[in-house]
Coordinates of C-alpha atoms and ligand atoms in Angstrom, one line a residue:
X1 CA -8.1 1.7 -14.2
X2 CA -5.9 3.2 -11.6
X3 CA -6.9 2.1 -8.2
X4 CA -7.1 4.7 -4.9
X5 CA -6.1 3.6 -1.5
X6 CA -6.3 6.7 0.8
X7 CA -3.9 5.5 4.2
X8 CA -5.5 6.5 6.8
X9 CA -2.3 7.4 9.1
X10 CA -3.5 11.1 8.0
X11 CA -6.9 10.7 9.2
X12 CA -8.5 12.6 11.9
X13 CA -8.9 9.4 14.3
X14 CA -11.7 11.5 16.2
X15 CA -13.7 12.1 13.1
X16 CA -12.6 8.3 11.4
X17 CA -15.8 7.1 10.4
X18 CA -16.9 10.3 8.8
X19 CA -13.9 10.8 6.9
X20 CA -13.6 7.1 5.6
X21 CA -17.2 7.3 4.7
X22 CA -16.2 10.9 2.7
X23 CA -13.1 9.1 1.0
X24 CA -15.3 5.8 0.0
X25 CA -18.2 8.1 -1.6
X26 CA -15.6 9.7 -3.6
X27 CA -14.7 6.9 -5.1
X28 CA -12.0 4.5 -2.9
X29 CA -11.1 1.5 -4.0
X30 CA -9.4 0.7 -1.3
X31 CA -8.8 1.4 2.5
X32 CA -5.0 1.3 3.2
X33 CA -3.9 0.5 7.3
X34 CA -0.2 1.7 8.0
X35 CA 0.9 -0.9 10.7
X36 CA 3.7 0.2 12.6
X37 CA 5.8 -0.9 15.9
X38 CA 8.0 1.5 16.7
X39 CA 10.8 -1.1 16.0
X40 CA 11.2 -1.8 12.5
X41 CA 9.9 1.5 11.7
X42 CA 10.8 4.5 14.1
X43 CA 7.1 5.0 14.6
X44 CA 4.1 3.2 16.3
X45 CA 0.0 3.5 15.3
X46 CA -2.2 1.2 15.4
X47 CA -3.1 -2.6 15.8
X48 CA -5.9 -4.9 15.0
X49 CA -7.8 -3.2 17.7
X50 CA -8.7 -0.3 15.3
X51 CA -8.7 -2.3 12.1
X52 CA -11.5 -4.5 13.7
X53 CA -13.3 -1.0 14.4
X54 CA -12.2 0.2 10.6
X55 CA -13.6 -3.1 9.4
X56 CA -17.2 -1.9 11.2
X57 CA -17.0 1.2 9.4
X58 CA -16.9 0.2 5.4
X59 CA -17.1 -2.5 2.9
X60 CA -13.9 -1.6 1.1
X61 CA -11.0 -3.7 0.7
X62 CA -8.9 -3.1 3.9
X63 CA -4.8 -3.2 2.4
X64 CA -2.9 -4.0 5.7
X65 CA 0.5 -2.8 5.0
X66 CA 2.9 -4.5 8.1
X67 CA 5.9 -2.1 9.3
X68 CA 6.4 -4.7 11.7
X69 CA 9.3 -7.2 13.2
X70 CA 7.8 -10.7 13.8
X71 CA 5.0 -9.8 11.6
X72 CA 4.5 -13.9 11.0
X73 CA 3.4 -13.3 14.9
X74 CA 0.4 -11.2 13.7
X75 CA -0.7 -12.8 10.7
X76 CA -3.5 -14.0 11.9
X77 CA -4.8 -11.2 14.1
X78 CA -5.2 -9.1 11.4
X79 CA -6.8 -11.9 9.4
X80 CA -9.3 -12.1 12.7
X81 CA -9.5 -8.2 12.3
X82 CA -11.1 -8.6 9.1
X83 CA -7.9 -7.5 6.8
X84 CA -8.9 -8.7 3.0
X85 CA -4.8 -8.3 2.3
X86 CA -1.3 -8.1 4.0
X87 CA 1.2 -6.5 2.4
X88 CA 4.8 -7.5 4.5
X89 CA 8.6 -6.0 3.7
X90 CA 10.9 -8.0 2.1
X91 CA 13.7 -7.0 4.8
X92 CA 11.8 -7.2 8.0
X93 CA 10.7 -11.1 7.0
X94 CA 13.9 -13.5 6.9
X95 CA 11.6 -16.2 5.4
X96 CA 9.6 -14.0 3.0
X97 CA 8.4 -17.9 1.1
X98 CA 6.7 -19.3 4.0
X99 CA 5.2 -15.5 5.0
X100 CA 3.7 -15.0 2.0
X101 CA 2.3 -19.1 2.4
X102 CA 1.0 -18.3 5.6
X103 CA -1.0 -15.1 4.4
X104 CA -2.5 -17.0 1.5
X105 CA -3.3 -19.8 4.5
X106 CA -5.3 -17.5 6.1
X107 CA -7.3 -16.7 3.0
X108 CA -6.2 -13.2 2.0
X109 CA -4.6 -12.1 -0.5
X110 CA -0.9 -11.5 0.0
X111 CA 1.5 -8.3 -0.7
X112 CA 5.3 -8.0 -0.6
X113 CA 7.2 -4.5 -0.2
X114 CA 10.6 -2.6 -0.6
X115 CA 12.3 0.2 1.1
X116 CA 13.9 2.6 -1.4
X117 CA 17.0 1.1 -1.1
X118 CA 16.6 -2.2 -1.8
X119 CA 16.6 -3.2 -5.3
X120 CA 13.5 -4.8 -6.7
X121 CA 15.6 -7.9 -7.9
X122 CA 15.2 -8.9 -3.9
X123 CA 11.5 -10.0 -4.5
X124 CA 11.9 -11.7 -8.2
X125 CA 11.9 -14.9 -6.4
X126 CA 8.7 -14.6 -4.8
X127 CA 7.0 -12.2 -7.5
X128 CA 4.9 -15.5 -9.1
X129 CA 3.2 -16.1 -5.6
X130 CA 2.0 -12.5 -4.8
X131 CA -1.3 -10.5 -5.7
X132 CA 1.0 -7.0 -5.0
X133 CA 4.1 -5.5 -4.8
X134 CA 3.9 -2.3 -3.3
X135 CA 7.2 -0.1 -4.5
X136 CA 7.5 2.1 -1.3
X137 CA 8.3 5.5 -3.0
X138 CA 9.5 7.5 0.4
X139 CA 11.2 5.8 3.5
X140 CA 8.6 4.1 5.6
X141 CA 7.5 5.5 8.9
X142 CA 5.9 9.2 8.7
X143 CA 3.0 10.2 6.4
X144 CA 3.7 13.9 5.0
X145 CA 7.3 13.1 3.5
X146 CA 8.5 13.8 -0.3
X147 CA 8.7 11.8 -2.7
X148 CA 11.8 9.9 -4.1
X149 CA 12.1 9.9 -7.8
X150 CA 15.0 7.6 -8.0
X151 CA 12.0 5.1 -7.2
X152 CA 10.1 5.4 -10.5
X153 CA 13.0 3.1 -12.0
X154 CA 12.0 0.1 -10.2
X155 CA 8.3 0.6 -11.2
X156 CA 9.3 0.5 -14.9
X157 CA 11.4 -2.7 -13.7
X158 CA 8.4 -4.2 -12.2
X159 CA 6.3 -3.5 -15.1
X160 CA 8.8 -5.2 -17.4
X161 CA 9.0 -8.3 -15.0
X162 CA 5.7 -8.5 -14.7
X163 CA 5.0 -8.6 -18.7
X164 CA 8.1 -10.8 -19.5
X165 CA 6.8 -13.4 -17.2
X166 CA 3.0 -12.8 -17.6
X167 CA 1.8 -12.1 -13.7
X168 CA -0.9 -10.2 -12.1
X169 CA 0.1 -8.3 -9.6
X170 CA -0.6 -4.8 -8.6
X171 CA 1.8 -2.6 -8.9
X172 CA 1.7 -0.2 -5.7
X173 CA 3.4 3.0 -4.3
X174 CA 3.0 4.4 -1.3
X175 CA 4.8 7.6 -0.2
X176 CA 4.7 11.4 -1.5
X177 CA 1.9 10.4 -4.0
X178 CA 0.0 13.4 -4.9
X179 CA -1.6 15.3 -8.2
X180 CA 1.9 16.4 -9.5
X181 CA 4.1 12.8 -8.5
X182 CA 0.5 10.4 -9.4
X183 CA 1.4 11.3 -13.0
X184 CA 4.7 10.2 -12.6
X185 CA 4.0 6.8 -11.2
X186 CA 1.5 6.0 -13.2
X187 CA 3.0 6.5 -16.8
X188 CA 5.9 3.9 -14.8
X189 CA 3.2 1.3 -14.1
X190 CA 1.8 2.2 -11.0
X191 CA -1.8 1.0 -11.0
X192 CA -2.6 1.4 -7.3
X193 CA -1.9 4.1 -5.2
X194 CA -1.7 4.9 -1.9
X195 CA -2.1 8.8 -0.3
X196 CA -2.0 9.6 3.1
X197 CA -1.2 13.8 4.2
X198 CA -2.2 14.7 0.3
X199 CA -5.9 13.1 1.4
X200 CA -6.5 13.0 4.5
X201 CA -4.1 16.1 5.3
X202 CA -6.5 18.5 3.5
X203 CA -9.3 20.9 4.6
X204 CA -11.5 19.4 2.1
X205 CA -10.9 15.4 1.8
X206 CA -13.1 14.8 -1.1
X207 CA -12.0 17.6 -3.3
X208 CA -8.6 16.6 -2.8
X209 CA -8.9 12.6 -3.1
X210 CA -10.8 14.0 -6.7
X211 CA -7.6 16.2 -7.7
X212 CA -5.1 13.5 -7.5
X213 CA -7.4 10.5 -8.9
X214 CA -7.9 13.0 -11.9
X215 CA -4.5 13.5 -12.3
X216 CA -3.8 9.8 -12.4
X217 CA -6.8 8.7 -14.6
X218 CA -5.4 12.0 -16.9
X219 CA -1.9 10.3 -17.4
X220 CA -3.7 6.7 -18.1
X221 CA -5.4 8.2 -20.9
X222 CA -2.5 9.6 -22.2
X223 CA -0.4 6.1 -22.4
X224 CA -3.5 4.7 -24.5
Ligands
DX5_1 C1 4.5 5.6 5.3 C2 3.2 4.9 5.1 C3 2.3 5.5 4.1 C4 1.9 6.9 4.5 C5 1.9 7.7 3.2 O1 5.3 4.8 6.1 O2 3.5 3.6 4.6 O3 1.2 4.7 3.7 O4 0.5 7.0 5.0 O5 1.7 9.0 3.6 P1 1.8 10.2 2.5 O6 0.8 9.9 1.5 O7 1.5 11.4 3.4 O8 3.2 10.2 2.0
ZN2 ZN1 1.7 2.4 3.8

């Protein structure tokens, strides 16, 4: 089972409860919440504010992802906001052990990320203690950008680490993920993934959130 997390940084935020509602009938798995500061990321959305409004709205897992400095500062906001997950990146938290700790403190689950630069080997230490790595597959910052293939090698190397030492975690991208590139990712070892512009960015959101979870389901079957 491939899992969908629609981001909602491509949403209409006037229309945000009817479109999450359209993306959850058609199937979501998972609500995905691009946090960003304008400091570690050169762009700024939303806070706990909203997510406490999002978590009003639907049922669905809601998959913080933290593009944040200090995010050890907002842990537990988001935990207050009603995040079930927090996703952080390996090279905005110097002490990525006791993050990760603090998350699972709180009682959700926890998530560790890379840029598409840094290599995945970055994490190994930590890859035992999380529920998700999420393999950021374009530079972090704007929805809407293309996809970098270069990143589909460090899937395959999490998949390998991940069988070698027998773990659980998701594997997750996030970035340029749409019917041609799901494919792609998932025949790497993607089994979560995360679409912004290629969702949210269309005139009709349901017929496109169908399209790419088709395509990924399509290149499941084929690995079988
Ligand atoms: C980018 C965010 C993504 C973004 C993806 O920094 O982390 O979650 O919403 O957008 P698309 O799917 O448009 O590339
Ligand atoms: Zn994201």
């Amino acid at each position: 089972m491939v899992k969908m997390a629609p981001s909602i940084l491509s949403a209409d935020f006037s229309k945000l409860k009817e479109q999450i509602e359209t993306v959850q009938a058609a199937g979501a798995d998972w609500i995905h919440l691009d946090i960003m500061d304008g400091h570690y990321v050169p762009n700024i959305t939303f806070g706990p504010l909203v997510v406490a409004g999002v978590r009003k709205i639907t049922d669905l897992t809601l998959d913080a992802h933290l593009m944040i400095e200090n995010a050890d500062d907002y842990l537990q906001a988001f935990q207050e906001a009603g995040v079930d997950q927090i996703t952080v990146h390996v090279e905005a938290c110097p002490h990525l052990w006791a993050t990760i700790d603090k998350i699972h403190q709180l009682g959700l689950k926890a998530g560790v990320t890379l840029n598409p630069a840094t290599p995945v080997t970055l994490l190994e230490p930590v890859l035992h203690k999380v529920e998700l790595v999420l393999v950021m597959t374009v530079e972090p910052g704007f929805g809407g950008q293309k996809f970098i293939p270069e990143t589909l090698v460090k899937i395959k190397a999490l998949r390998e680490f991940k069988r070698r030492h027998d773990l659980a975690f998701h594997i997750q991208v996030d970035g340029g993920i749409d019917e041609t590139t799901a494919p792609l990712v998932v025949k790497a070892g993607a089994d979560v993934l995360v679409s912004g512009s290629s969702i949210f960015g269309q005139p009709d959101i349901k017929q496109a959130f169908a399209k790419i979870k088709k395509s990924a389901d399509a290149a499941l079957a084929q690995m079988a």
